[in-house]
Amino acid sequence: MRSTAIVLKLKALRARFPDLGWPLPSTVVWQRALGDRWLLVSALGLLFMGWIMVSSASVDVAQARTGDPHYYSIRHGLYVLATLITLVAGSWIPLRLWQRYSPWALVLGVMLLVVVLLVGREINGSVRWIPLGIINLQASEVAKLCLVIYLASYLVRHMNAVRTEFRAFLRPFLLMMGMGLLVILEPDYGALVVMLSALLGMMFMAGVRWYYFVGVVVLAIVGMALIAYAEPYRVARMITFTDPWAEQYGAGYQLTQSLIAFGRGHWFGLGLGNSVQKLFYLPEAHTDFVFAIVAEELGLFGALSMLGLFVLLVARIMLVARRAELRGRLYGAYLCYGIGVIIAVQATINIGVNVGALPTKGLTLPLVSYGGSSLLISGLMLGMVMRVALETDSYQPKAPRTQSSSRHADARTSSRRRVPPAGSEAPLYRQPTRRASRFTHLGDH
């Protein structure tokens, strides 16, 4: 009886405050609150697998740096717990709030990119982190999400202009140039590539004409080439990744050690915890090169399993976006497209670097690598995707009023009218007229 009363009270609160999106303790509502079960399964699988692999890859490094072999494992576990909290929080926040405050989200992203240049902490020659006590906030991670939040709102507001006018198409790229300049000053070229890819992907999915992209893509490639050749160490990276064994003990050391890890793994790996490359041979084994440790300890089977989870995750995000687009929930659709591109591009670059297909970049593997900022932002992004799935599934467009339904409604209304007395010219009361809402002609985007 007590549990029934609690459920009734929660239902009353949900009816009174429907925008908060509180999940209720019933099977149907919980199933809807999950948004997309396969998306949740793939995300939890990557989080759990990442925690196990970070714990394995960081034991000796943690012992040498802190004296506690479980230091990074415990911290990563706390980050995973915080990621789950941000995921749930993101699934509770209504999309209309993200859309309404999207300009302020953009301002926040730009401010963080400026602040990190002023008070940021330098690690390995890059100023990318803002010290916040127990965690170092990576400004570019927040800026990527802020850009997607704002761009989704921009595409909804200027959809027709973006598709037909080159000027409206160019405005987001001018904004991107300003944010990209701040990212270059850190420097964080991997984040720049991810942000530009998200911008191009969202514009393409919005239906922008393909030939608009030609000039922008050419300028982007030329600009990145000039940036790469401006510093000698970047030129060395571009050259050595094609033949890392020529600089086995120089610029190609990290990549050769990663390839050795893949070679040791064979089909089913050396076993969990039995990696040799993590014993100070492979630098950043628990962060940027954790996928190489996965291949070494779990073999080709483990590496393909993790890759399959990423494919499933991105596919479900794109499916949620497509369903939202078909139902007219355009803001949620473009938001999911941007988030899907971010996760797909970042995972592709990280795995490509690990296998030697791309030059070395400082990008983590989403939901897997050690790092608080990346995990928290990834959790928030997935929570937003689940919110899109929830609002899309619960959205029911109003059915048009048919002639038969109108006739029955008029009959019911006329039966409730009072008949005036004989000889009177006016009724005792006047039937209230229905005024059409001024917003009924607007679509719910």
mmCIF file of C-alpha atoms in Angstrom, residues 4-328:
data_model
loop_
_atom_site.group_PDB
_atom_site.id
_atom_site.type_symbol
_atom_site.label_atom_id
_atom_site.label_comp_id
_atom_site.label_asym_id
_atom_site.label_seq_id
_atom_site.Cartn_x
_atom_site.Cartn_y
_atom_site.Cartn_z
ATOM 1 C CA THR A 4 1.353 2.333 -4.307
ATOM 2 C CA ALA A 5 0.894 5.664 -2.571
ATOM 3 C CA ILE A 6 4.453 6.684 -3.485
ATOM 4 C CA VAL A 7 3.832 5.791 -7.121
ATOM 5 C CA LEU A 8 0.615 7.822 -7.157
ATOM 6 C CA LYS A 9 2.397 10.819 -5.639
ATOM 7 C CA LEU A 10 5.186 10.591 -8.207
ATOM 8 C CA LYS A 11 2.636 10.374 -11.009
ATOM 9 C CA ALA A 12 0.908 13.465 -9.651
ATOM 10 C CA LEU A 13 4.249 15.307 -9.591
ATOM 11 C CA ARG A 14 4.968 14.188 -13.146
ATOM 12 C CA ALA A 15 1.556 15.456 -14.291
ATOM 13 C CA ARG A 16 2.154 18.783 -12.565
ATOM 14 C CA PHE A 17 5.720 19.217 -13.824
ATOM 15 C CA PRO A 18 5.885 17.276 -17.117
ATOM 16 C CA ASP A 19 8.985 19.059 -18.435
ATOM 17 C CA LEU A 20 11.265 17.682 -15.728
ATOM 18 C CA GLY A 21 11.068 14.195 -17.229
ATOM 19 C CA TRP A 22 11.218 12.319 -13.925
ATOM 20 C CA PRO A 23 11.267 8.543 -14.435
ATOM 21 C CA LEU A 24 8.591 6.681 -12.503
ATOM 22 C CA PRO A 25 9.113 3.270 -10.838
ATOM 23 C CA SER A 26 7.094 1.259 -13.333
ATOM 24 C CA THR A 27 8.335 -1.098 -16.011
ATOM 25 C CA VAL A 28 6.855 0.774 -18.956
ATOM 26 C CA VAL A 29 8.078 4.187 -17.857
ATOM 27 C CA TRP A 30 11.525 2.900 -16.946
ATOM 28 C CA GLN A 31 11.785 1.284 -20.363
ATOM 29 C CA ARG A 32 10.885 4.589 -21.990
ATOM 30 C CA ALA A 33 13.219 6.498 -19.671
ATOM 31 C CA LEU A 34 16.145 4.397 -20.874
ATOM 32 C CA GLY A 35 15.592 5.917 -24.294
ATOM 33 C CA ASP A 36 17.459 3.291 -26.295
ATOM 34 C CA ARG A 37 18.419 0.056 -24.573
ATOM 35 C CA TRP A 38 21.067 -1.018 -27.089
ATOM 36 C CA LEU A 39 22.694 2.382 -26.887
ATOM 37 C CA LEU A 40 22.799 2.061 -23.110
ATOM 38 C CA VAL A 41 24.182 -1.484 -23.309
ATOM 39 C CA SER A 42 27.006 -0.459 -25.648
ATOM 40 C CA ALA A 43 27.868 2.594 -23.533
ATOM 41 C CA LEU A 44 27.951 0.588 -20.292
ATOM 42 C CA GLY A 45 29.982 -2.128 -22.007
ATOM 43 C CA LEU A 46 32.611 0.383 -23.128
ATOM 44 C CA LEU A 47 32.711 2.015 -19.683
ATOM 45 C CA PHE A 48 33.167 -1.312 -17.905
ATOM 46 C CA MET A 49 35.711 -2.605 -20.417
ATOM 47 C CA GLY A 50 37.607 0.682 -20.224
ATOM 48 C CA TRP A 51 37.779 0.543 -16.434
ATOM 49 C CA ILE A 52 39.161 -3.004 -16.541
ATOM 50 C CA MET A 53 41.789 -2.139 -19.158
ATOM 51 C CA VAL A 54 42.857 1.124 -17.502
ATOM 52 C CA SER A 55 43.252 -0.753 -14.216
ATOM 53 C CA SER A 56 45.424 -3.349 -15.943
ATOM 54 C CA ALA A 57 47.502 -0.895 -17.979
ATOM 55 C CA SER A 58 48.216 1.540 -15.136
ATOM 56 C CA VAL A 59 49.361 -0.732 -12.307
ATOM 57 C CA ASP A 60 53.112 -0.351 -12.776
ATOM 58 C CA VAL A 61 52.924 3.318 -13.779
ATOM 59 C CA ALA A 62 50.833 4.111 -10.698
ATOM 60 C CA GLN A 63 53.254 2.211 -8.464
ATOM 61 C CA ALA A 64 56.215 4.148 -9.831
ATOM 62 C CA ARG A 65 54.556 7.590 -9.708
ATOM 63 C CA THR A 66 52.470 7.442 -6.530
ATOM 64 C CA GLY A 67 53.489 4.320 -4.634
ATOM 65 C CA ASP A 68 49.925 2.967 -4.920
ATOM 66 C CA PRO A 69 49.416 0.451 -7.756
ATOM 67 C CA HIS A 70 45.651 1.030 -7.693
ATOM 68 C CA TYR A 71 45.791 4.836 -7.785
ATOM 69 C CA TYR A 72 44.631 5.267 -11.387
ATOM 70 C CA SER A 73 42.180 2.381 -11.109
ATOM 71 C CA ILE A 74 40.394 3.959 -8.137
ATOM 72 C CA ARG A 75 40.310 7.400 -9.718
ATOM 73 C CA HIS A 76 39.036 5.995 -12.991
ATOM 74 C CA GLY A 77 36.328 4.103 -11.105
ATOM 75 C CA LEU A 78 35.200 7.363 -9.499
ATOM 76 C CA TYR A 79 35.190 8.997 -12.931
ATOM 77 C CA VAL A 80 33.019 6.166 -14.261
ATOM 78 C CA LEU A 81 30.572 6.667 -11.388
ATOM 79 C CA ALA A 82 30.465 10.413 -12.079
ATOM 80 C CA THR A 83 29.957 9.642 -15.773
ATOM 81 C CA LEU A 84 26.893 7.558 -14.972
ATOM 82 C CA ILE A 85 25.536 10.443 -12.895
ATOM 83 C CA THR A 86 26.034 12.909 -15.751
ATOM 84 C CA LEU A 87 24.423 10.426 -18.134
ATOM 85 C CA VAL A 88 21.303 10.233 -15.959
ATOM 86 C CA ALA A 89 21.296 14.014 -15.475
ATOM 87 C CA GLY A 90 21.560 14.569 -19.216
ATOM 88 C CA SER A 91 18.606 12.254 -19.826
ATOM 89 C CA TRP A 92 16.440 14.266 -17.392
ATOM 90 C CA ILE A 93 17.070 17.740 -18.843
ATOM 91 C CA PRO A 94 14.430 18.693 -21.447
ATOM 92 C CA LEU A 95 15.764 19.496 -24.896
ATOM 93 C CA ARG A 96 13.899 22.801 -24.973
ATOM 94 C CA LEU A 97 16.225 24.064 -22.226
ATOM 95 C CA TRP A 98 19.330 23.168 -24.243
ATOM 96 C CA GLN A 99 17.819 24.877 -27.274
ATOM 97 C CA ARG A 100 16.751 27.970 -25.350
ATOM 98 C CA TYR A 101 20.135 28.490 -23.713
ATOM 99 C CA SER A 102 22.279 27.361 -26.647
ATOM 100 C CA PRO A 103 23.807 30.865 -27.152
ATOM 101 C CA TRP A 104 24.964 30.822 -23.539
ATOM 102 C CA ALA A 105 26.440 27.366 -24.055
ATOM 103 C CA LEU A 106 28.483 28.771 -26.929
ATOM 104 C CA VAL A 107 29.627 31.673 -24.742
ATOM 105 C CA LEU A 108 30.684 29.172 -22.064
ATOM 106 C CA GLY A 109 32.723 27.163 -24.566
ATOM 107 C CA VAL A 110 34.535 30.239 -25.890
ATOM 108 C CA MET A 111 35.195 31.528 -22.363
ATOM 109 C CA LEU A 112 36.779 28.221 -21.342
ATOM 110 C CA LEU A 113 39.030 28.279 -24.409
ATOM 111 C CA VAL A 114 40.179 31.776 -23.404
ATOM 112 C CA VAL A 115 40.572 30.959 -19.703
ATOM 113 C CA VAL A 116 42.714 27.886 -20.376
ATOM 114 C CA LEU A 117 45.231 30.076 -22.224
ATOM 115 C CA LEU A 118 45.463 32.385 -19.204
ATOM 116 C CA VAL A 119 45.475 30.036 -16.211
ATOM 117 C CA GLY A 120 45.779 26.613 -17.828
ATOM 118 C CA ARG A 121 48.113 23.867 -16.683
ATOM 119 C CA GLU A 122 50.844 22.827 -19.102
ATOM 120 C CA ILE A 123 51.313 19.088 -19.619
ATOM 121 C CA ASN A 124 53.675 17.680 -22.265
ATOM 122 C CA GLY A 125 54.069 21.075 -23.917
ATOM 123 C CA SER A 126 50.330 21.806 -24.285
ATOM 124 C CA VAL A 127 48.131 24.096 -22.200
ATOM 125 C CA ARG A 128 44.814 22.250 -22.391
ATOM 126 C CA TRP A 129 43.676 21.821 -18.797
ATOM 127 C CA ILE A 130 42.132 24.161 -16.223
ATOM 128 C CA PRO A 131 43.035 23.006 -12.679
ATOM 129 C CA LEU A 132 39.902 22.573 -10.549
ATOM 130 C CA GLY A 133 41.303 20.824 -7.498
ATOM 131 C CA ILE A 134 40.515 17.125 -7.787
ATOM 132 C CA ILE A 135 40.160 17.264 -11.571
ATOM 133 C CA ASN A 136 41.803 19.057 -14.473
ATOM 134 C CA LEU A 137 39.091 20.270 -16.840
ATOM 135 C CA GLN A 138 40.022 19.955 -20.509
ATOM 136 C CA ALA A 139 38.522 23.052 -22.114
ATOM 137 C CA SER A 140 38.335 21.654 -25.640
ATOM 138 C CA GLU A 141 36.149 18.744 -24.484
ATOM 139 C CA VAL A 142 33.516 21.155 -23.169
ATOM 140 C CA ALA A 143 33.891 23.440 -26.203
ATOM 141 C CA LYS A 144 33.104 20.576 -28.600
ATOM 142 C CA LEU A 145 29.787 19.896 -26.918
ATOM 143 C CA CYS A 146 28.944 23.605 -26.640
ATOM 144 C CA LEU A 147 29.549 24.028 -30.370
ATOM 145 C CA VAL A 148 27.190 21.158 -31.193
ATOM 146 C CA ILE A 149 24.477 22.495 -28.845
ATOM 147 C CA TYR A 150 24.581 25.904 -30.505
ATOM 148 C CA LEU A 151 24.915 24.662 -34.085
ATOM 149 C CA ALA A 152 21.862 22.397 -33.723
ATOM 150 C CA SER A 153 19.816 25.422 -32.664
ATOM 151 C CA TYR A 154 21.247 27.500 -35.525
ATOM 152 C CA LEU A 155 20.298 24.876 -38.103
ATOM 153 C CA VAL A 156 16.734 24.711 -36.797
ATOM 154 C CA ARG A 157 16.323 28.499 -36.882
ATOM 155 C CA HIS A 158 17.971 29.038 -40.276
ATOM 156 C CA MET A 159 17.320 25.744 -42.036
ATOM 157 C CA ASN A 160 16.015 27.104 -45.327
ATOM 158 C CA ALA A 161 18.640 29.854 -45.496
ATOM 159 C CA VAL A 162 21.484 27.416 -44.812
ATOM 160 C CA ARG A 163 20.304 25.174 -47.643
ATOM 161 C CA THR A 164 19.932 27.932 -50.217
ATOM 162 C CA GLU A 165 22.183 30.851 -49.219
ATOM 163 C CA PHE A 166 25.956 30.538 -49.095
ATOM 164 C CA ARG A 167 26.153 33.414 -46.609
ATOM 165 C CA ALA A 168 24.037 31.563 -44.059
ATOM 166 C CA PHE A 169 26.115 28.446 -44.708
ATOM 167 C CA LEU A 170 29.354 30.360 -44.093
ATOM 168 C CA ARG A 171 28.442 31.902 -40.722
ATOM 169 C CA PRO A 172 29.045 28.741 -38.637
ATOM 170 C CA PHE A 173 32.454 28.316 -40.279
ATOM 171 C CA LEU A 174 33.436 31.870 -39.339
ATOM 172 C CA LEU A 175 32.489 31.013 -35.770
ATOM 173 C CA MET A 176 34.481 27.802 -36.077
ATOM 174 C CA MET A 177 37.528 29.760 -37.262
ATOM 175 C CA GLY A 178 37.464 31.863 -34.090
ATOM 176 C CA MET A 179 37.166 28.842 -31.810
ATOM 177 C CA GLY A 180 39.730 26.960 -33.895
ATOM 178 C CA LEU A 181 42.262 29.744 -33.443
ATOM 179 C CA LEU A 182 41.910 29.467 -29.662
ATOM 180 C CA VAL A 183 42.317 25.683 -29.877
ATOM 181 C CA ILE A 184 45.452 26.063 -32.032
ATOM 182 C CA LEU A 185 47.016 28.342 -29.426
ATOM 183 C CA GLU A 186 46.832 25.564 -26.802
ATOM 184 C CA PRO A 187 47.692 23.614 -29.080
ATOM 185 C CA ASP A 188 45.153 20.787 -29.507
ATOM 186 C CA TYR A 189 44.951 19.869 -33.187
ATOM 187 C CA GLY A 190 43.083 16.650 -32.543
ATOM 188 C CA ALA A 191 40.219 18.573 -30.942
ATOM 189 C CA LEU A 192 40.238 20.974 -33.898
ATOM 190 C CA VAL A 193 39.780 18.079 -36.334
ATOM 191 C CA VAL A 194 36.922 16.656 -34.253
ATOM 192 C CA MET A 195 35.128 20.018 -34.008
ATOM 193 C CA LEU A 196 35.463 20.668 -37.736
ATOM 194 C CA SER A 197 34.207 17.157 -38.522
ATOM 195 C CA ALA A 198 31.163 17.659 -36.288
ATOM 196 C CA LEU A 199 30.406 20.958 -38.016
ATOM 197 C CA LEU A 200 30.676 19.450 -41.500
ATOM 198 C CA GLY A 201 28.666 16.376 -40.526
ATOM 199 C CA MET A 202 25.802 18.361 -39.030
ATOM 200 C CA MET A 203 25.641 20.716 -42.005
ATOM 201 C CA PHE A 204 25.629 17.766 -44.403
ATOM 202 C CA MET A 205 22.834 15.981 -42.520
ATOM 203 C CA ALA A 206 20.840 19.226 -42.532
ATOM 204 C CA GLY A 207 20.645 19.005 -46.327
ATOM 205 C CA VAL A 208 23.226 21.610 -47.331
ATOM 206 C CA ARG A 209 24.248 21.438 -50.989
ATOM 207 C CA TRP A 210 27.344 19.321 -51.462
ATOM 208 C CA TYR A 211 29.271 21.821 -53.574
ATOM 209 C CA TYR A 212 29.166 24.324 -50.708
ATOM 210 C CA PHE A 213 31.585 22.047 -48.871
ATOM 211 C CA VAL A 214 34.246 21.921 -51.584
ATOM 212 C CA GLY A 215 35.852 25.294 -50.903
ATOM 213 C CA VAL A 216 35.618 24.897 -47.129
ATOM 214 C CA VAL A 217 37.210 21.435 -47.163
ATOM 215 C CA VAL A 218 40.033 22.589 -49.454
ATOM 216 C CA LEU A 219 40.753 25.580 -47.213
ATOM 217 C CA ALA A 220 40.702 23.342 -44.137
ATOM 218 C CA ILE A 221 43.175 20.872 -45.660
ATOM 219 C CA VAL A 222 45.523 23.645 -46.795
ATOM 220 C CA GLY A 223 45.325 25.361 -43.418
ATOM 221 C CA MET A 224 46.072 22.177 -41.480
ATOM 222 C CA ALA A 225 48.991 21.397 -43.800
ATOM 223 C CA LEU A 226 50.469 24.853 -43.197
ATOM 224 C CA ILE A 227 50.018 24.449 -39.446
ATOM 225 C CA ALA A 228 51.655 21.028 -39.540
ATOM 226 C CA TYR A 229 54.699 22.265 -41.457
ATOM 227 C CA ALA A 230 55.115 25.326 -39.231
ATOM 228 C CA GLU A 231 56.786 23.244 -36.493
ATOM 229 C CA PRO A 232 59.589 20.693 -37.055
ATOM 230 C CA TYR A 233 58.190 18.126 -34.610
ATOM 231 C CA ARG A 234 54.888 18.027 -36.493
ATOM 232 C CA VAL A 235 56.735 17.417 -39.749
ATOM 233 C CA ALA A 236 58.582 14.568 -38.037
ATOM 234 C CA ARG A 237 55.273 13.052 -36.931
ATOM 235 C CA MET A 238 53.869 13.274 -40.435
ATOM 236 C CA ILE A 239 56.920 11.520 -41.876
ATOM 237 C CA THR A 240 57.622 8.875 -39.232
ATOM 238 C CA PHE A 241 54.108 7.406 -39.117
ATOM 239 C CA THR A 242 54.603 6.177 -42.698
ATOM 240 C CA ASP A 243 57.729 4.238 -41.622
ATOM 241 C CA PRO A 244 58.077 4.295 -37.823
ATOM 242 C CA TRP A 245 60.785 1.607 -37.832
ATOM 243 C CA ALA A 246 63.185 4.030 -39.505
ATOM 244 C CA GLU A 247 63.054 6.088 -36.271
ATOM 245 C CA GLN A 248 62.543 3.183 -33.903
ATOM 246 C CA TYR A 249 64.330 4.888 -30.997
ATOM 247 C CA GLY A 250 63.416 8.439 -31.993
ATOM 248 C CA ALA A 251 60.217 10.019 -33.256
ATOM 249 C CA GLY A 252 58.714 6.628 -34.103
ATOM 250 C CA TYR A 253 59.328 5.006 -30.707
ATOM 251 C CA GLN A 254 55.772 5.257 -29.363
ATOM 252 C CA LEU A 255 54.215 3.949 -32.557
ATOM 253 C CA THR A 256 56.616 1.012 -32.872
ATOM 254 C CA GLN A 257 55.904 -0.042 -29.279
ATOM 255 C CA SER A 258 52.187 0.111 -30.031
ATOM 256 C CA LEU A 259 52.637 -2.101 -33.083
ATOM 257 C CA ILE A 260 54.660 -4.561 -31.000
ATOM 258 C CA ALA A 261 51.728 -4.747 -28.568
ATOM 259 C CA PHE A 262 49.400 -5.654 -31.433
ATOM 260 C CA GLY A 263 51.846 -8.294 -32.624
ATOM 261 C CA ARG A 264 52.047 -9.926 -29.190
ATOM 262 C CA GLY A 265 48.290 -10.251 -28.875
ATOM 263 C CA HIS A 266 47.647 -12.747 -31.702
ATOM 264 C CA TRP A 267 44.075 -14.091 -31.666
ATOM 265 C CA PHE A 268 43.130 -14.175 -27.974
ATOM 266 C CA GLY A 269 45.909 -12.196 -26.308
ATOM 267 C CA LEU A 270 48.358 -12.809 -23.499
ATOM 268 C CA GLY A 271 45.659 -12.694 -20.849
ATOM 269 C CA LEU A 272 44.303 -9.909 -18.670
ATOM 270 C CA GLY A 273 47.135 -8.249 -16.752
ATOM 271 C CA ASN A 274 49.916 -10.010 -18.688
ATOM 272 C CA SER A 275 50.890 -7.157 -20.997
ATOM 273 C CA VAL A 276 54.606 -6.593 -21.480
ATOM 274 C CA GLN A 277 54.384 -3.244 -23.273
ATOM 275 C CA LYS A 278 52.724 -1.560 -20.295
ATOM 276 C CA LEU A 279 55.940 -2.129 -18.302
ATOM 277 C CA PHE A 280 57.303 1.313 -19.280
ATOM 278 C CA TYR A 281 57.853 0.332 -22.914
ATOM 279 C CA LEU A 282 54.724 1.984 -24.319
ATOM 280 C CA PRO A 283 54.237 5.582 -23.088
ATOM 281 C CA GLU A 284 50.680 6.674 -22.171
ATOM 282 C CA ALA A 285 49.528 3.059 -22.101
ATOM 283 C CA HIS A 286 46.482 3.859 -19.941
ATOM 284 C CA THR A 287 45.403 6.980 -21.857
ATOM 285 C CA ASP A 288 46.039 7.508 -25.575
ATOM 286 C CA PHE A 289 47.307 3.963 -26.288
ATOM 287 C CA VAL A 290 44.961 1.871 -24.166
ATOM 288 C CA PHE A 291 43.592 0.208 -27.319
ATOM 289 C CA ALA A 292 47.044 -1.285 -27.971
ATOM 290 C CA ILE A 293 46.976 -2.847 -24.489
ATOM 291 C CA VAL A 294 43.499 -4.222 -25.248
ATOM 292 C CA ALA A 295 44.905 -5.883 -28.374
ATOM 293 C CA GLU A 296 47.907 -7.258 -26.474
ATOM 294 C CA GLU A 297 46.016 -8.704 -23.506
ATOM 295 C CA LEU A 298 42.739 -9.707 -25.196
ATOM 296 C CA GLY A 299 44.025 -10.271 -28.731
ATOM 297 C CA LEU A 300 42.218 -9.694 -31.984
ATOM 298 C CA PHE A 301 39.005 -10.991 -30.421
ATOM 299 C CA GLY A 302 39.057 -8.336 -27.683
ATOM 300 C CA ALA A 303 40.032 -5.536 -30.056
ATOM 301 C CA LEU A 304 37.226 -6.405 -32.484
ATOM 302 C CA SER A 305 34.775 -6.689 -29.587
ATOM 303 C CA MET A 306 35.587 -3.153 -28.450
ATOM 304 C CA LEU A 307 35.423 -1.927 -32.031
ATOM 305 C CA GLY A 308 32.024 -3.597 -32.400
ATOM 306 C CA LEU A 309 30.730 -1.802 -29.298
ATOM 307 C CA PHE A 310 31.766 1.519 -30.817
ATOM 308 C CA VAL A 311 30.049 0.670 -34.099
ATOM 309 C CA LEU A 312 26.878 -0.296 -32.223
ATOM 310 C CA LEU A 313 27.004 2.886 -30.126
ATOM 311 C CA VAL A 314 27.401 5.227 -33.087
ATOM 312 C CA ALA A 315 24.806 3.328 -35.138
ATOM 313 C CA ARG A 316 22.219 3.633 -32.362
ATOM 314 C CA ILE A 317 22.953 7.355 -31.965
ATOM 315 C CA MET A 318 22.409 7.887 -35.676
ATOM 316 C CA LEU A 319 19.221 5.810 -35.537
ATOM 317 C CA VAL A 320 17.885 7.974 -32.704
ATOM 318 C CA ALA A 321 18.741 11.048 -34.763
ATOM 319 C CA ARG A 322 16.961 9.676 -37.816
ATOM 320 C CA ARG A 323 13.807 8.807 -35.843
ATOM 321 C CA ALA A 324 13.762 12.281 -34.329
ATOM 322 C CA GLU A 325 14.169 13.868 -37.759
ATOM 323 C CA LEU A 326 11.305 11.849 -39.237
ATOM 324 C CA ARG A 327 9.027 12.944 -36.388
ATOM 325 C CA GLY A 328 9.925 16.583 -36.806
#
